[in-house]
Short mmCIF file of C-alpha atoms (C1' of nucleotides) in Angstrom, two decimals:
data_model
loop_
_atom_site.label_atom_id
_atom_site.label_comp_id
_atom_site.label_asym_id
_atom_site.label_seq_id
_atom_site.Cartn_x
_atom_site.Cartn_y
_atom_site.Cartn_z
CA UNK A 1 0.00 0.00 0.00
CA UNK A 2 1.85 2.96 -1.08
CA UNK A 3 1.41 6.40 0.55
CA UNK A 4 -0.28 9.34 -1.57
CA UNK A 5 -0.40 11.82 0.69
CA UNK A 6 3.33 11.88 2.53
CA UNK A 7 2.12 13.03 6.04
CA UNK A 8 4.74 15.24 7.22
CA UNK A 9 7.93 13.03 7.01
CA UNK A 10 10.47 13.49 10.26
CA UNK A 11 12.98 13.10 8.12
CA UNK A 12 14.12 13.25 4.81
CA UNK A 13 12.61 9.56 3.25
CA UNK A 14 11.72 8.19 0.05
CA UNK A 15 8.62 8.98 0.04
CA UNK A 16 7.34 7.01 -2.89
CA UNK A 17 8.95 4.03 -1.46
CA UNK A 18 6.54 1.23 -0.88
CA UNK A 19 7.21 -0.58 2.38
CA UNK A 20 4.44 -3.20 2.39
CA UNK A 21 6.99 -6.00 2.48
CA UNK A 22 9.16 -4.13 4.56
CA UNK A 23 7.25 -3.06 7.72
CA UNK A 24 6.68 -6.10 8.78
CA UNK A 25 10.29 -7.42 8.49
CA UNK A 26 11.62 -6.93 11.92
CA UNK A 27 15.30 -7.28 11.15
CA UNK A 28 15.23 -4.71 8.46
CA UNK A 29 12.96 -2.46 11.29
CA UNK A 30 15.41 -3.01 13.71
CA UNK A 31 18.76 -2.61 11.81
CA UNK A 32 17.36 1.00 10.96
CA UNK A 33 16.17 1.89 14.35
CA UNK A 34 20.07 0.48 15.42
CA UNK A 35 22.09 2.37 13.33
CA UNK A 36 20.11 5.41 14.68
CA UNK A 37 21.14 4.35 18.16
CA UNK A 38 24.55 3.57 17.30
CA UNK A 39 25.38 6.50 15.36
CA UNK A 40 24.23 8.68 18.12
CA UNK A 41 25.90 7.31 20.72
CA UNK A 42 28.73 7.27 18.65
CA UNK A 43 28.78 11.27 19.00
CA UNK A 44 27.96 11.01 22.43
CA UNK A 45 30.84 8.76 23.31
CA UNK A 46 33.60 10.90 20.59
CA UNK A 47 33.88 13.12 23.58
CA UNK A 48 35.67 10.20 25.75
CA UNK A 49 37.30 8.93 23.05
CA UNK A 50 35.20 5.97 23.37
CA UNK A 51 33.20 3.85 20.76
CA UNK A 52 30.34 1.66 21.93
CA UNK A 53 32.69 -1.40 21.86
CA UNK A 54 35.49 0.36 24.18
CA UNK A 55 32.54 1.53 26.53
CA UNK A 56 30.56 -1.66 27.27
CA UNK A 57 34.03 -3.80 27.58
CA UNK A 58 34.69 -0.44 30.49
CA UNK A 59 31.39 -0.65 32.04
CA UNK A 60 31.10 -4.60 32.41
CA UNK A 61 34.84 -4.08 33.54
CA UNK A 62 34.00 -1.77 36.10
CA UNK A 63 30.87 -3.14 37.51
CA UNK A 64 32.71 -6.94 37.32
CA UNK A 65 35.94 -5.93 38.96
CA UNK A 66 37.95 -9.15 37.82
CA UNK A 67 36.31 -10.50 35.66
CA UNK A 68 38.06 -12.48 32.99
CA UNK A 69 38.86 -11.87 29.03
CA UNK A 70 36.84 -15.14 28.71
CA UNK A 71 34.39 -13.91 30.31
CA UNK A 72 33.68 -10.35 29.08
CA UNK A 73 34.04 -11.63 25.64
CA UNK A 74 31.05 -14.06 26.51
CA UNK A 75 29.03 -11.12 28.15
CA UNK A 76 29.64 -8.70 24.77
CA UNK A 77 28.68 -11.49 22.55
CA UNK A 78 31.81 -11.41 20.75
CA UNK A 79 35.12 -13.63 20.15
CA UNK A 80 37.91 -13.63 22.14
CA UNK A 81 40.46 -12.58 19.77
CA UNK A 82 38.44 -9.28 18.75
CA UNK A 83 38.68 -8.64 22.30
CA UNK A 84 41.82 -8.54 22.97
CA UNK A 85 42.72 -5.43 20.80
CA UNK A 86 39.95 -3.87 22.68
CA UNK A 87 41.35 -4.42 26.54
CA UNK A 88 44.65 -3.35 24.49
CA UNK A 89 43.35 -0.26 24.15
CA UNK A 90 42.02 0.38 27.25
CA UNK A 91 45.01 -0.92 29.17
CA UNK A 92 47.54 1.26 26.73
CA UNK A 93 44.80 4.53 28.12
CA UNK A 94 45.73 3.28 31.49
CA UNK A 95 42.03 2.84 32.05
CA UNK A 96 42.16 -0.81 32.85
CA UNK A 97 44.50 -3.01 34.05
CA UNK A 98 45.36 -6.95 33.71
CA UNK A 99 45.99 -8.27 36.82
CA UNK A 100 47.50 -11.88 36.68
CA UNK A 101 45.06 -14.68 38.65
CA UNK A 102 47.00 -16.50 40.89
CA UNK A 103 45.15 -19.02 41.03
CA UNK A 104 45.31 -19.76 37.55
CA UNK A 105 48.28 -18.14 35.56
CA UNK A 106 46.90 -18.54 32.11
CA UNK A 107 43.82 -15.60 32.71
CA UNK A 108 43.79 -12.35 33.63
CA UNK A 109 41.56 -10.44 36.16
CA UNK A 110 40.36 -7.26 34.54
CA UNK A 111 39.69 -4.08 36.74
CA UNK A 112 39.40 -0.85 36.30
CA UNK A 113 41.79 2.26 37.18
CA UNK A 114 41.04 5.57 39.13
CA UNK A 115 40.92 7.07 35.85
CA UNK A 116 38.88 4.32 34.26
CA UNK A 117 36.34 4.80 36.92
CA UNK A 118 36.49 8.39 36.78
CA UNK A 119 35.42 8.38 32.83
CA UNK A 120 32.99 5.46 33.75
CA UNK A 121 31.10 8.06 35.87
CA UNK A 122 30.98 10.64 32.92
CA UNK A 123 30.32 8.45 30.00
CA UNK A 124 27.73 6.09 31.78
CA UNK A 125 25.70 9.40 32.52
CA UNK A 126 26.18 10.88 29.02
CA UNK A 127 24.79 8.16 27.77
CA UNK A 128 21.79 8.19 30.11
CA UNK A 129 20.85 11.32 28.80
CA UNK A 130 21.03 9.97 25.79
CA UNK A 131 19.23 7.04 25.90
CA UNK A 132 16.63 9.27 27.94
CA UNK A 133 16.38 11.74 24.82
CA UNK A 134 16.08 8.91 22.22
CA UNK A 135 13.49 7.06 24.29
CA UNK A 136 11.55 10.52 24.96
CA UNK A 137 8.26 9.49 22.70
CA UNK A 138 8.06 6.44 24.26
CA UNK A 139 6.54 5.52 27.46
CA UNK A 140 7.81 3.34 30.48
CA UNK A 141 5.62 0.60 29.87
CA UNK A 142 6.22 0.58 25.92
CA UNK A 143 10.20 0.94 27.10
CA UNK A 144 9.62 -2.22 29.77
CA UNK A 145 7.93 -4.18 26.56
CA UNK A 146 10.57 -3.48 24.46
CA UNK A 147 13.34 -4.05 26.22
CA UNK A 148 11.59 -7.40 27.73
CA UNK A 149 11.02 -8.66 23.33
CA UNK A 150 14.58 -7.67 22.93
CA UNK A 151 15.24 -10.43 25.88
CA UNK A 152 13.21 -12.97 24.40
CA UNK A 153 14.65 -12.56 21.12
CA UNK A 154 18.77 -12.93 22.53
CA UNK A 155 17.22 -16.18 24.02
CA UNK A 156 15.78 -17.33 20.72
CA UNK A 157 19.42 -18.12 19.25
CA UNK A 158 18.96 -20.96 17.19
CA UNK A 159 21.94 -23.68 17.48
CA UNK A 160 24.69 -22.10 18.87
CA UNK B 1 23.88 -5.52 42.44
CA UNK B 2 24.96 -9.31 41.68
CA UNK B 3 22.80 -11.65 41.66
CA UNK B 4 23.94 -14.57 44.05
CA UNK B 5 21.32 -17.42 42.86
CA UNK B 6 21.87 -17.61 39.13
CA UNK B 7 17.99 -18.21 38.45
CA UNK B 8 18.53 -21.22 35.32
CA UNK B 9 19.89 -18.94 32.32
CA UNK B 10 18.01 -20.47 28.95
CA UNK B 11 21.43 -19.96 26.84
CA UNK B 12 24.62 -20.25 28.49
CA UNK B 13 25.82 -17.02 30.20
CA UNK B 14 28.24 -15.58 32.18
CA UNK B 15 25.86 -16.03 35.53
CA UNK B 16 28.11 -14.21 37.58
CA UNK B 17 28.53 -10.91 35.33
CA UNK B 18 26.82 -7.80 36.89
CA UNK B 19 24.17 -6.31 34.18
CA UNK B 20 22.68 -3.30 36.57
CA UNK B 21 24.18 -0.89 34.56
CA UNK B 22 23.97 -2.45 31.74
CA UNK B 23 20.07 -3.26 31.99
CA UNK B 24 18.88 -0.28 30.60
CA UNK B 25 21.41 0.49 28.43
CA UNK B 26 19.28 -0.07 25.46
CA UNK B 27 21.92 0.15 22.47
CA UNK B 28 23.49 -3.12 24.40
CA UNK B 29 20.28 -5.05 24.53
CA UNK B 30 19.33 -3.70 21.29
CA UNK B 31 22.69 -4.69 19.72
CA UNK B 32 22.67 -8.27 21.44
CA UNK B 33 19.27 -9.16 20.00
CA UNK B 34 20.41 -7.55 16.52
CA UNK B 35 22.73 -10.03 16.40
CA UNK B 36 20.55 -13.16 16.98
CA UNK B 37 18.15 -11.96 14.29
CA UNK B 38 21.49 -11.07 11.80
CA UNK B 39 23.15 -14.58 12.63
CA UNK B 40 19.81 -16.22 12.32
CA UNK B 41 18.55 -14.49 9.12
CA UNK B 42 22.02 -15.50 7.63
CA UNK B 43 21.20 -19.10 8.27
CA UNK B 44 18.03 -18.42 6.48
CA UNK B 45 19.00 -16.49 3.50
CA UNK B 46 22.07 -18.74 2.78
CA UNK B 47 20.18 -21.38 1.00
CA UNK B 48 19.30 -18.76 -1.67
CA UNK B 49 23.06 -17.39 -1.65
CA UNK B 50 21.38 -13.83 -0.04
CA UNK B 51 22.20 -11.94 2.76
CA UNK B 52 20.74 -9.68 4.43
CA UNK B 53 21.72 -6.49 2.44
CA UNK B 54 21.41 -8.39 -1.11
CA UNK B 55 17.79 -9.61 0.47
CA UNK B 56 16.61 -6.15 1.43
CA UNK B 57 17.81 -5.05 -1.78
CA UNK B 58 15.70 -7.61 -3.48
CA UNK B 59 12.72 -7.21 -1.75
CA UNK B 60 12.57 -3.24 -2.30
CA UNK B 61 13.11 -2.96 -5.92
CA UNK B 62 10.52 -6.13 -6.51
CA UNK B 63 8.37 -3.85 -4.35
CA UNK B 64 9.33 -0.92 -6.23
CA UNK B 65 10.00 -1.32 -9.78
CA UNK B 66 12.02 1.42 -11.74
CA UNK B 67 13.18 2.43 -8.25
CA UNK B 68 16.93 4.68 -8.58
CA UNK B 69 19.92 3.43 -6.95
CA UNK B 70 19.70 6.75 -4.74
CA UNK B 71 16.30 6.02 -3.49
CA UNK B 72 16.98 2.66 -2.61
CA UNK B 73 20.84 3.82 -0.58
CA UNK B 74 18.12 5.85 0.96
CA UNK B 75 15.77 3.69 1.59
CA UNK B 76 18.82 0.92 2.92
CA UNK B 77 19.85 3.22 5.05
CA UNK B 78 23.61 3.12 3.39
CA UNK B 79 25.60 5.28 1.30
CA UNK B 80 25.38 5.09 -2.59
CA UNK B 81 28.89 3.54 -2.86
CA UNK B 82 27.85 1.17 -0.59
CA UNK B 83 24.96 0.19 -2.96
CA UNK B 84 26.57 -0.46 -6.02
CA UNK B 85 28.66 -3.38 -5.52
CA UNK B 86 25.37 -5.09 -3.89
CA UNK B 87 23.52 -3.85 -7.17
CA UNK B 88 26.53 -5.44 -9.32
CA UNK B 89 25.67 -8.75 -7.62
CA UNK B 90 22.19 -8.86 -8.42
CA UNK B 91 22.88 -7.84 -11.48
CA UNK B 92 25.69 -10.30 -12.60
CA UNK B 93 22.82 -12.79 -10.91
CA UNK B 94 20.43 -11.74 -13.15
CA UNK B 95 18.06 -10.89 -10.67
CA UNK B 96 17.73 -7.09 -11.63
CA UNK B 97 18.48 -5.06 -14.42
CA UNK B 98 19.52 -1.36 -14.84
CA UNK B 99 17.68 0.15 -17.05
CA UNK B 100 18.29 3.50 -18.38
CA UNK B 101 15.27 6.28 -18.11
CA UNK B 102 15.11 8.10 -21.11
CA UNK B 103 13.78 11.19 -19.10
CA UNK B 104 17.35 11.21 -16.89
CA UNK B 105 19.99 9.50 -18.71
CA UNK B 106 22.31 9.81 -15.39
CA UNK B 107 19.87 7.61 -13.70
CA UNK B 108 18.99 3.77 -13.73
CA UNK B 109 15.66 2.53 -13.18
CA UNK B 110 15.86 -0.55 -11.19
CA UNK B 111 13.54 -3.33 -12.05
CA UNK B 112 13.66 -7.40 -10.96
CA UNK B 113 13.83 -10.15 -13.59
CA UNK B 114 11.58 -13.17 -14.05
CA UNK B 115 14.31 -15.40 -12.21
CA UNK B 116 14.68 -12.15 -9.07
CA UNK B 117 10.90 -12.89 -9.14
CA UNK B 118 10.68 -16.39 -7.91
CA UNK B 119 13.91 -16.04 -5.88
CA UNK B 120 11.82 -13.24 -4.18
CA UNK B 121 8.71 -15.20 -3.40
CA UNK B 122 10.72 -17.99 -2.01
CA UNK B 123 12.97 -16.02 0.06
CA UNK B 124 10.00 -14.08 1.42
CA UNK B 125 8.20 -16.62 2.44
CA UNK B 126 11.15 -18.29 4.16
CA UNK B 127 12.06 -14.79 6.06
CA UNK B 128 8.38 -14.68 7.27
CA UNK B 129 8.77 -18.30 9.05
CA UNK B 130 11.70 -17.42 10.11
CA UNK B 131 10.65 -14.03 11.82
CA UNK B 132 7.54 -15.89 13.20
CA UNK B 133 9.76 -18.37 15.00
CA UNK B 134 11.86 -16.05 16.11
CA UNK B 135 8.73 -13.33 17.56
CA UNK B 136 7.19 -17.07 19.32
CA UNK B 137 7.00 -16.04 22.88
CA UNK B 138 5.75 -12.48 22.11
CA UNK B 139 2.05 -11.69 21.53
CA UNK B 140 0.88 -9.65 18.94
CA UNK B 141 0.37 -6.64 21.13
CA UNK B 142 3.76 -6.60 22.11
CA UNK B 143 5.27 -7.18 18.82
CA UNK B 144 2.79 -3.99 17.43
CA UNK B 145 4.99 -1.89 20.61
CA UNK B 146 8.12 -2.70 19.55
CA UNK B 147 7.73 -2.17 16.35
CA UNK B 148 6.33 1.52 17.08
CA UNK B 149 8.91 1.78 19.18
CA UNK B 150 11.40 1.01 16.33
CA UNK B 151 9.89 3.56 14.42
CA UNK B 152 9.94 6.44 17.08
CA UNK B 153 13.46 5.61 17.60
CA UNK B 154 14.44 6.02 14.10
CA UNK B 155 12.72 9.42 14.08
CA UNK B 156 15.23 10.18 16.87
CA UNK B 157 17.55 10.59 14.29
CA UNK B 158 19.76 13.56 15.35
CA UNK B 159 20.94 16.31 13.04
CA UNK B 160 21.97 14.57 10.08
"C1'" DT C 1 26.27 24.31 -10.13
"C1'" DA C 2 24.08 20.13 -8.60
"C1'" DT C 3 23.07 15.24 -8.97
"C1'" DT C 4 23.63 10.03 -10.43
"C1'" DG C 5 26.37 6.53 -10.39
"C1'" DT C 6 31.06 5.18 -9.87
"C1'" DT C 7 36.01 4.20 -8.22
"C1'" DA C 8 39.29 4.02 -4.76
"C1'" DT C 9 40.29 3.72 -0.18
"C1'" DA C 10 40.34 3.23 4.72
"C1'" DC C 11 38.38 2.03 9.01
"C1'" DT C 12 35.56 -0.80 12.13
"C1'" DC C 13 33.58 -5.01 13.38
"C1'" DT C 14 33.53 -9.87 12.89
"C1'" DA C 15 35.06 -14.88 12.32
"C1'" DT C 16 38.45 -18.72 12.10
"C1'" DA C 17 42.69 -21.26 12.56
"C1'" DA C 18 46.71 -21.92 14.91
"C1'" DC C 19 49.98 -20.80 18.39
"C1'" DT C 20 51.90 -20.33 23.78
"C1'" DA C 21 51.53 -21.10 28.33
"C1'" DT C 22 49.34 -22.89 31.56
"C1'" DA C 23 45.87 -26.30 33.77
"C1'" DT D 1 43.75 -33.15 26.73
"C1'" DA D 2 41.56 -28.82 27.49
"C1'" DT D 3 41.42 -23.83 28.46
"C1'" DA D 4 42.97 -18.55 28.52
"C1'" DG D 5 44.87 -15.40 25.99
"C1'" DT D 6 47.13 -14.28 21.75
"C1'" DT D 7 48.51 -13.64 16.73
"C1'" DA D 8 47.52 -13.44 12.02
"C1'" DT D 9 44.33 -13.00 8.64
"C1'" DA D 10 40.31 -12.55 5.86
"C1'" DG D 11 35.73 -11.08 5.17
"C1'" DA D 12 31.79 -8.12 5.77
"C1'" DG D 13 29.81 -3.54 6.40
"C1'" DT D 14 30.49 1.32 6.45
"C1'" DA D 15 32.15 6.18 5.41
"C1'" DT D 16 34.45 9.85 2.64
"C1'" DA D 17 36.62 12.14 -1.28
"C1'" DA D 18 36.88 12.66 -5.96
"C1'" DC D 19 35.67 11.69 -10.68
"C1'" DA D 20 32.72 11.36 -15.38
"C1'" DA D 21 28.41 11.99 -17.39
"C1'" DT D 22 24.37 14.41 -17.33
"C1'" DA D 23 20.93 17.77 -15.61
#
DNA sequence: TATTGTTATACTCTATAACTATA
DNA sequence: TATAGTTATAGAGTATAACAATA
């Protein structure tokens, strides 16, 4: 069903474009609505010099003081090698350390600096207001819904 | 605050990894269920030799015949360079044709063949199960939220 | 001048195999 | 033998500048 009459677009859209098909493809719905996210928080986190990979690997980090490589890879849903460069980073920004386990002296125990936790503090609540701004049409219970599918969905993973 | 009685995680997790802050940081949850849908879609679409950008690609200009490659970069959400090499695929595929419009001989009018046709139908139709499985434990109320949600979200779009 | 499609290029994120040092 | 972290590497996806042809 194609619109006629384009009713005020928010932004700048293709408005002849027929999304009959589309609209009810949720992974084409929510690849659009999460580059808006990540693009945004992209500028939000420039500021820190972080990028939404260096700031979840800090925040896990700093609320999991410990915590292995193993681990936080598990927790970000990524593999281990493409972590590594990551806690690189943070570790060469003095951010984070590696501590060695002693009671196992192949892992590390990841924790976070003074100065880790001190940009923790001011990136976390950047991002707040972020989120807060990009979530401001919706309401609570439409947020708690969301955020509740979103759950469901992770645990839908087909064979792992 | 860490929960101490790991209450029977459905896919294996790090139990003992902290998510407070994390909980309502929706570009994490938002990027962790991304990623199921992505992986699984993959799986889906590999049968027909698509993925996911070649699919939406597809499904658009089969929805939108004569369609320009700058309306459908738009409509994608990518940039224009980005959109030619996935163009050139369908293309060598014979799944689309560019045609040229006589009216604006810079342009190509983008239009699927007989054989992007069926590959469409069959695709679709797989993508629908596939979404269906994937939405199982969430009612249709809650999938109409989200889906607003989605949508408000993407209106969030900051100065481009 | 501006726009359509294009080329070239670089950067980020992701995925896999294979290594080392420990267990 | 298995696991934690690492290295190397290759593949996607993405972003920008600059160009030719056309408007």
């Amino acid at each position: 069903m194609k619109k006629t009459h384009s009713p005020a677009p928010q932004h700048v859209e293709v408005a002849s474009v027929s999304d009959a098909t589309m609209r009810r493809f949720v992974g084409y719905r929510m690849k659009r609505a999460f580059n808006v996210v990540q693009e945004d928080l992209a500028r939000v986190l420039k500021p820190f010099e972080l990028r939404m990979l260096t700031y979840t690997a800090l925040v896990l980090i700093v609320d999991n003081p410990g915590m292995r490589q193993s681990q936080l890879a598990d927790a970000m849903d990524i593999e281990r090698p493409n972590l590594v460069v990551l806690i690189d980073e943070l570790e060469r920004r003095e951010l984070i350390v590696r501590d060695r386990v002693p009671t196992d002296r192949r892992a590390y125990a990841l924790k976070a600096t003074l100065a880790g936790l001190r940009l923790y503090d001011r990136a976390v609540a950047a991002v707040a207001a972020h989120e807060a701004r990009l979530l401001d049409g919706i309401d609570q219970d439409s947020i708690a819904t969301v955020l509740a599918a979103l759950k469901t969905i992770e645990n839908a993973r087909q064979g792992d």
